[in-house]
XYZ file of C-alpha atoms in Angstrom:
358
model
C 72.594 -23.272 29.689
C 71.230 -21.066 32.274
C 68.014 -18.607 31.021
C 69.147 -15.188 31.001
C 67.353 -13.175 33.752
C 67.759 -9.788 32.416
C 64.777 -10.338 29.578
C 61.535 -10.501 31.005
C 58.689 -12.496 29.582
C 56.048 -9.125 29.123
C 58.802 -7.850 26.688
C 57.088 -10.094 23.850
C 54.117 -7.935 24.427
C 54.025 -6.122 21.084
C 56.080 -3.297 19.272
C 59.187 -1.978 20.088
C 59.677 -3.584 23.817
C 59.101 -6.456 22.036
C 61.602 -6.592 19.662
C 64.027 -4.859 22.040
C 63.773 -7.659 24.217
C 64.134 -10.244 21.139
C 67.290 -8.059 20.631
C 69.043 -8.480 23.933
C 68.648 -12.555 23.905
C 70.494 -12.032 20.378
C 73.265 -10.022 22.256
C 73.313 -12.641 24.504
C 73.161 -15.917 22.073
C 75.838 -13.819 19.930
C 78.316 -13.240 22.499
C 78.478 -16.812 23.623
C 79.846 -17.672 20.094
C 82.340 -14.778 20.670
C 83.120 -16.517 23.771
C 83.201 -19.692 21.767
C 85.754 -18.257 19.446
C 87.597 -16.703 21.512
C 88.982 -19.987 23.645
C 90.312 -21.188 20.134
C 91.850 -17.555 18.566
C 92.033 -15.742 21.894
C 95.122 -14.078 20.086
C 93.949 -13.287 17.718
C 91.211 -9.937 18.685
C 90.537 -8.892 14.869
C 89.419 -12.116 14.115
C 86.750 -11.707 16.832
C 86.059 -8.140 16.519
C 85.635 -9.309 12.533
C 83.189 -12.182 13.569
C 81.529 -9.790 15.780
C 81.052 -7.210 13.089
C 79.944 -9.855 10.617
C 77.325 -11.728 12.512
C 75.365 -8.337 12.974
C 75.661 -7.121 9.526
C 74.086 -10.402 8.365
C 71.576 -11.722 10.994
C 70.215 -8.260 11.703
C 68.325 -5.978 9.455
C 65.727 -8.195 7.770
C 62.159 -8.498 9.573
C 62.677 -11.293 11.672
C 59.408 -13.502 10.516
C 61.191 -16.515 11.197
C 62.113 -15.413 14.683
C 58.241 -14.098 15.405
C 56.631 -16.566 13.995
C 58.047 -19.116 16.386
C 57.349 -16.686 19.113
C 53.626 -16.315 18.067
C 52.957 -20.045 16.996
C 54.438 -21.306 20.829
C 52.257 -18.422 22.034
C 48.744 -19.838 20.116
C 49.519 -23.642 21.155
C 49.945 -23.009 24.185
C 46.660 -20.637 24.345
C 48.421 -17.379 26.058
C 49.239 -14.193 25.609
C 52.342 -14.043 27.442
C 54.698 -16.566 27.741
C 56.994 -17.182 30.814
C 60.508 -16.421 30.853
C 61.941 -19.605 29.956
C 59.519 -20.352 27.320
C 60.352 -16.725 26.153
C 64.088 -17.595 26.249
C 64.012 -21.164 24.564
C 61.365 -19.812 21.702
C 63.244 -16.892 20.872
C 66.970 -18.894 20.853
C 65.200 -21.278 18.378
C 63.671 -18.441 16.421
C 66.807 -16.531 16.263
C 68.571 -19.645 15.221
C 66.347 -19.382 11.599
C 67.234 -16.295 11.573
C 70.941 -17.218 11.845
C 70.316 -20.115 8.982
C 68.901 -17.909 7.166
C 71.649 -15.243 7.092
C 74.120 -18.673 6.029
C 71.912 -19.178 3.019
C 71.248 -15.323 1.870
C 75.555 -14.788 1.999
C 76.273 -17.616 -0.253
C 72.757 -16.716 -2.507
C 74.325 -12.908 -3.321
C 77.511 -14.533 -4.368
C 76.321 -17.172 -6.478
C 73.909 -14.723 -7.779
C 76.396 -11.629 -7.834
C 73.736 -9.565 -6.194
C 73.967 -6.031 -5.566
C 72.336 -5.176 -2.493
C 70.442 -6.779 0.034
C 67.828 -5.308 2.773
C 69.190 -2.010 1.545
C 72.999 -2.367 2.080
C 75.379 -3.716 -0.090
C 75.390 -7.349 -0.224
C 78.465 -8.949 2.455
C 80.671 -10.184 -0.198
C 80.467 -6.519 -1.823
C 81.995 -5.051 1.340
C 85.453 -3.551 1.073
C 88.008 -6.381 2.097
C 85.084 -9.127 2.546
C 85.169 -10.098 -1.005
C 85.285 -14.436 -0.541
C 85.838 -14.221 2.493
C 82.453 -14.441 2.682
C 82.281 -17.869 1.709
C 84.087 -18.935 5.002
C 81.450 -16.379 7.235
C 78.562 -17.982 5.719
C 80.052 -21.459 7.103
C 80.902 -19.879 10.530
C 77.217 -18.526 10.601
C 75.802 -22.086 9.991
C 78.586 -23.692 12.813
C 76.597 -20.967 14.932
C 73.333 -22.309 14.796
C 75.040 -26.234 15.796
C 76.502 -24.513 19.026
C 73.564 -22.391 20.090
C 71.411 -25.703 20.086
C 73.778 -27.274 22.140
C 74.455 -25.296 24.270
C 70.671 -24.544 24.985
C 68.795 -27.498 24.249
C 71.176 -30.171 24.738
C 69.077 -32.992 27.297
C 65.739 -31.603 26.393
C 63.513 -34.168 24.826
C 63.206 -33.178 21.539
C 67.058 -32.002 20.797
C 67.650 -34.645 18.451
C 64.437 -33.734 16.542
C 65.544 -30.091 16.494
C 69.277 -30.475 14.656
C 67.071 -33.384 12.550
C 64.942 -30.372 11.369
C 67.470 -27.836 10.885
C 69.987 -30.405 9.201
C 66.647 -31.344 6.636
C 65.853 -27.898 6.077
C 69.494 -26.913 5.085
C 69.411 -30.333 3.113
C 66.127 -29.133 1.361
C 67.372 -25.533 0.277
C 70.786 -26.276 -0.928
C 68.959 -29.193 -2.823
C 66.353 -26.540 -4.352
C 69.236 -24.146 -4.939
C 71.179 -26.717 -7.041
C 68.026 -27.212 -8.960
C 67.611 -23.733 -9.518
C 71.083 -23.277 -10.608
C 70.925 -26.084 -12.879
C 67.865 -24.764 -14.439
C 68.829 -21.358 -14.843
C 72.144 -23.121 -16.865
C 69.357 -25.442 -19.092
C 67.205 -22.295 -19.575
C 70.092 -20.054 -21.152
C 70.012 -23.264 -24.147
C 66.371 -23.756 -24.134
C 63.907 -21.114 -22.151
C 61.271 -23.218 -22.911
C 62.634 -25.687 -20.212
C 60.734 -23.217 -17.502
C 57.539 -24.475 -16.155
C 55.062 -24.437 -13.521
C 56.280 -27.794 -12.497
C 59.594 -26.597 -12.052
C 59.090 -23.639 -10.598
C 57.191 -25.267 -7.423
C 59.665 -27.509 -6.740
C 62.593 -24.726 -6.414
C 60.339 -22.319 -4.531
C 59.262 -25.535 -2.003
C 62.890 -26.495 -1.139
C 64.736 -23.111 -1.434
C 61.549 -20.655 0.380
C 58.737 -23.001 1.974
C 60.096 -25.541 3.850
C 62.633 -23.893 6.587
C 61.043 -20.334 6.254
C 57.055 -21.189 6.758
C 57.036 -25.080 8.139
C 60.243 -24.537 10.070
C 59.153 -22.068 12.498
C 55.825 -23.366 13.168
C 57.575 -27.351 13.593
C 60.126 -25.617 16.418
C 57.271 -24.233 18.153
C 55.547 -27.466 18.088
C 58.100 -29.239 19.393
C 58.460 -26.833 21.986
C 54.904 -27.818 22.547
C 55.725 -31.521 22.943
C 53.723 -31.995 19.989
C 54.492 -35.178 17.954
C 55.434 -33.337 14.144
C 54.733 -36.819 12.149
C 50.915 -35.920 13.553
C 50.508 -32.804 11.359
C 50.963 -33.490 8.143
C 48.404 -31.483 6.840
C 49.609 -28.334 8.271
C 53.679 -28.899 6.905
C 51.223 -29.108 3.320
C 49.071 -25.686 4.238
C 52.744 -23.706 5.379
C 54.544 -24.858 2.211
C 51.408 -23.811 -0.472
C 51.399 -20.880 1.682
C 55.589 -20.243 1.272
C 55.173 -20.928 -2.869
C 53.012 -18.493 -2.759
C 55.723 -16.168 -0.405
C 58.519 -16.694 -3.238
C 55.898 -16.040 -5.940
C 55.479 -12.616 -4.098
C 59.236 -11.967 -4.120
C 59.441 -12.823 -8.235
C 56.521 -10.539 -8.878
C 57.903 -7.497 -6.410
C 61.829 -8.339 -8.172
C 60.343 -7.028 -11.398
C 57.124 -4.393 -10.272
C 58.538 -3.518 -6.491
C 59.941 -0.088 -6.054
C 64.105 -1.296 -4.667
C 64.114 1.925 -2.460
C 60.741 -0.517 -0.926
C 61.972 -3.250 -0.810
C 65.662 -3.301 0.070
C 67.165 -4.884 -3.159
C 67.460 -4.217 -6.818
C 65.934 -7.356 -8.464
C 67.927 -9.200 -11.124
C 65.951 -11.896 -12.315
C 65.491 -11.253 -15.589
C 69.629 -10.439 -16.300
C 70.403 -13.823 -14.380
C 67.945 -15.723 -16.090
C 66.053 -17.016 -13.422
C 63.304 -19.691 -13.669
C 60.637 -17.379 -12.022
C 57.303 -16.964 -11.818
C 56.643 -14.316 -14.256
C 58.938 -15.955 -17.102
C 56.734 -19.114 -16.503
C 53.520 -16.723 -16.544
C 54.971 -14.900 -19.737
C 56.034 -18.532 -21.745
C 52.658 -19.758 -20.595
C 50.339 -16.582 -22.314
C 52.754 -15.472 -24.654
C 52.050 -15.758 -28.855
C 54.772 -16.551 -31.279
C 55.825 -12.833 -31.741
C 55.927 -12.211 -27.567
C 57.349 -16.007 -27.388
C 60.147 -14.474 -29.699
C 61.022 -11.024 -27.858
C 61.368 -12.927 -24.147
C 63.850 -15.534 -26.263
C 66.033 -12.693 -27.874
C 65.912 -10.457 -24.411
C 65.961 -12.943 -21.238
C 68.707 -13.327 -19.095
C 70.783 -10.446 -20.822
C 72.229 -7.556 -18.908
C 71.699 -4.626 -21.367
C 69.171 -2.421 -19.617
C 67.442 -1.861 -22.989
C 66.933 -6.289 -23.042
C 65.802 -6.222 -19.423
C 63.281 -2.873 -20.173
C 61.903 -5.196 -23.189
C 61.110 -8.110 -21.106
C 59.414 -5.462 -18.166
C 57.431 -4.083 -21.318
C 56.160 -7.582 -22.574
C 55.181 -8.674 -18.826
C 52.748 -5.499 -18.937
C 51.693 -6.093 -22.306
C 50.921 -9.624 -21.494
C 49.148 -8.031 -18.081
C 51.304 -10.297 -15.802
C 50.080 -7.828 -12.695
C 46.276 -8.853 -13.226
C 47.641 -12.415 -13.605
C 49.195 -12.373 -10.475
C 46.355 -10.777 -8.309
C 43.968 -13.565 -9.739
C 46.577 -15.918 -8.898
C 46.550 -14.455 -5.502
C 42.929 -14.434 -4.996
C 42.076 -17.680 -5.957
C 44.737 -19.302 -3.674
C 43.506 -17.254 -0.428
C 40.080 -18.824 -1.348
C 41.485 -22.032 -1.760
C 43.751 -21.751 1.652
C 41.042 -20.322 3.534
C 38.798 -23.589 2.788
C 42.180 -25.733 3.598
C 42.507 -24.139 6.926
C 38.713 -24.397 8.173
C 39.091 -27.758 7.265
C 41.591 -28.286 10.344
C 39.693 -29.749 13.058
C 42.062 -28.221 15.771
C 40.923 -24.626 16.265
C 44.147 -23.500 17.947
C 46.030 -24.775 14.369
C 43.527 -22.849 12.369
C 44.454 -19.298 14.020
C 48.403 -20.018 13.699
C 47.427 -21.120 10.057
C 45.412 -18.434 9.410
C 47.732 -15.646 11.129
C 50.600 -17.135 8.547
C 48.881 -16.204 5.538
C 47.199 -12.875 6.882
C 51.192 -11.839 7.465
C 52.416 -11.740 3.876
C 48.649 -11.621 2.282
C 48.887 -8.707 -0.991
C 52.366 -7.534 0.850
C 54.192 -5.207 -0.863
C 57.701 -5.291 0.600
């Protein structure tokens, strides 16, 4: 459980010595569960070198918010700039632990949603010779995160409130994701079945809860901060992580995939998303009738008719007033919090993804 002395604390400074050193405690943290593996197939040195090759293909490549935001949280509770080396270490094992959950979630997503690609290389289970095999590396990459925590937080204070909150945030997605795919299998009967309602409940237990409260509750912990104490904030990081998914439905059907990483599918899997709630919400009997006939159907021609009717019902203006009016209405939120230290970590949250585009 010792802190690894070859990372020093300046190297979360900013920009690339930052992330390098963010890389080299995932080296680290990644080659203990080799070791891991290794006492129980040490015979067995294509399993590992598979594991090995696996683990980076998945964890890596995506923009590490998770991971910073944990980083940069810890950083404005405590009221520095630079951490020390431990608090470096233990920050950035819990960040990169997300990170790991959230590579377990996105590996069983693509297959349940037969996705194509994913931050801009084919999707794990599209591999040559991965196929679903995939199924059992998404359950290896969740076993991960268990170890890691042990292994590095085991007799600190607040373990058992760590695995509590990674064991209710896997609880809460795979909850959302049921929901979502028993939705998506009600909507193919009856569209109409898509609403607002709906839609917030997916995008809190599927997006908001592990990727925007999640972070911010490890740091606080980290903090010795009592969680049960900041109830208001869990409610500003979720609104704030509805509005993150909302981002990802609009940018599925108007972001440019060489952009963004991934060829959005929505409309051919018939997902409950924010645009076909926008569209069943505005639409008139004839429009009402063209998203019934053309939804959830793979024929480019069906899925260029739906992009067509989102313009014509000017779902892009709908969205940036959507977007507006919630920043306002944030904004307020966060001012209202009388810590000032929770206001910035609030208030650097929403400035990350504000009008992204990626």
């Amino acid at each position: 459980m010792a802190t690894p002395g070859a990372v020093e604390a300046k190297g979360t400074g900013g920009g690339t010595d930052k992330m390098a050193a963010l890389k080299e405690i995932y080296k680290q943290l990644k080659a203990e569960v080799l070791e891991d593996h290794a006492a129980e197939i040490a015979d067995h040195e294509s399993a590992i070198q598979w594991i090995d090759r696996m683990v980076d293909y998945n964890v890596l490549g995506g923009k590490c918010n998770r991971l910073l935001s944990v980083i940069d949280t810890y950083k404005i509770l405590k009221g520095v700039d630079v951490l020390s080396q431990e608090e470096t270490f233990l920050a950035c094992t819990l960040g990169w632990c997300i990170e790991w959950l959230h590579a377990h979630f996105l590996v069983l997503d693509d297959i349940m949603d037969n996705s194509q690609t994913r931050r801009g290389q084919p999707c794990w289970f599209s591999v040559p010779q991965v196929g679903l095999i995939a199924i059992n590396d998404a359950i290896i990459l969740r076993n991960h995160v268990l170890r890691i925590l042990r292994r590095h937080f085991k007799g600190k204070p607040y373990y058992a409130d760590i695995i509590d909150l990674f064991n209710e945030a896997e609880f809460k997605v795979v909850s959302g994701e049921l929901l979502d795919l028993i939705i998506t299998h009600e909507g193919r009967k009856d569209l109409t079945r898509y609403n607002e309602t709906i839609y917030r409940h997916i995008a809190q237990y599927k997006t908001a809860y592990y990727s925007f409260y999640i972070p911010v509750a490890c740091a606080l912990l980290l903090a010795s901060e009592n969680i049960d104490n900041f109830g208001d904030v869990k409610n500003i990081l979720i609104e704030i992580g509805i509005y993150f998914q909302v981002q990802d439905d609009y940018l599925d059907c108007f972001g440019d995939p060489v952009f963004i990483g991934k060829i959005g599918t929505d409309i051919e899997e018939y997902k409950c998303s924010w645009l076909v709630v926008q569209a069943l919400k505005h639409a008139d009997v004839n429009q009402t009738s063209i998203l019934f006939e053309n939804y959830g159907k793979s024929d480019p021609a069906c899925v260029a008719k739906v992009k067509d009717l989102y313009k014509e019902l000017n779902l892009e203006l709908v969205f940036r007033e959507y977007e507006r009016e919630l920043y306002i209405k944030l904004i307020a939120n966060i001012k209202a919090q009388p810590n000032k230290a929770v206001q910035t970590l609030l208030k650097s949250f929403l400035h990350k993804i504000y009008k992204r585009e990626k």
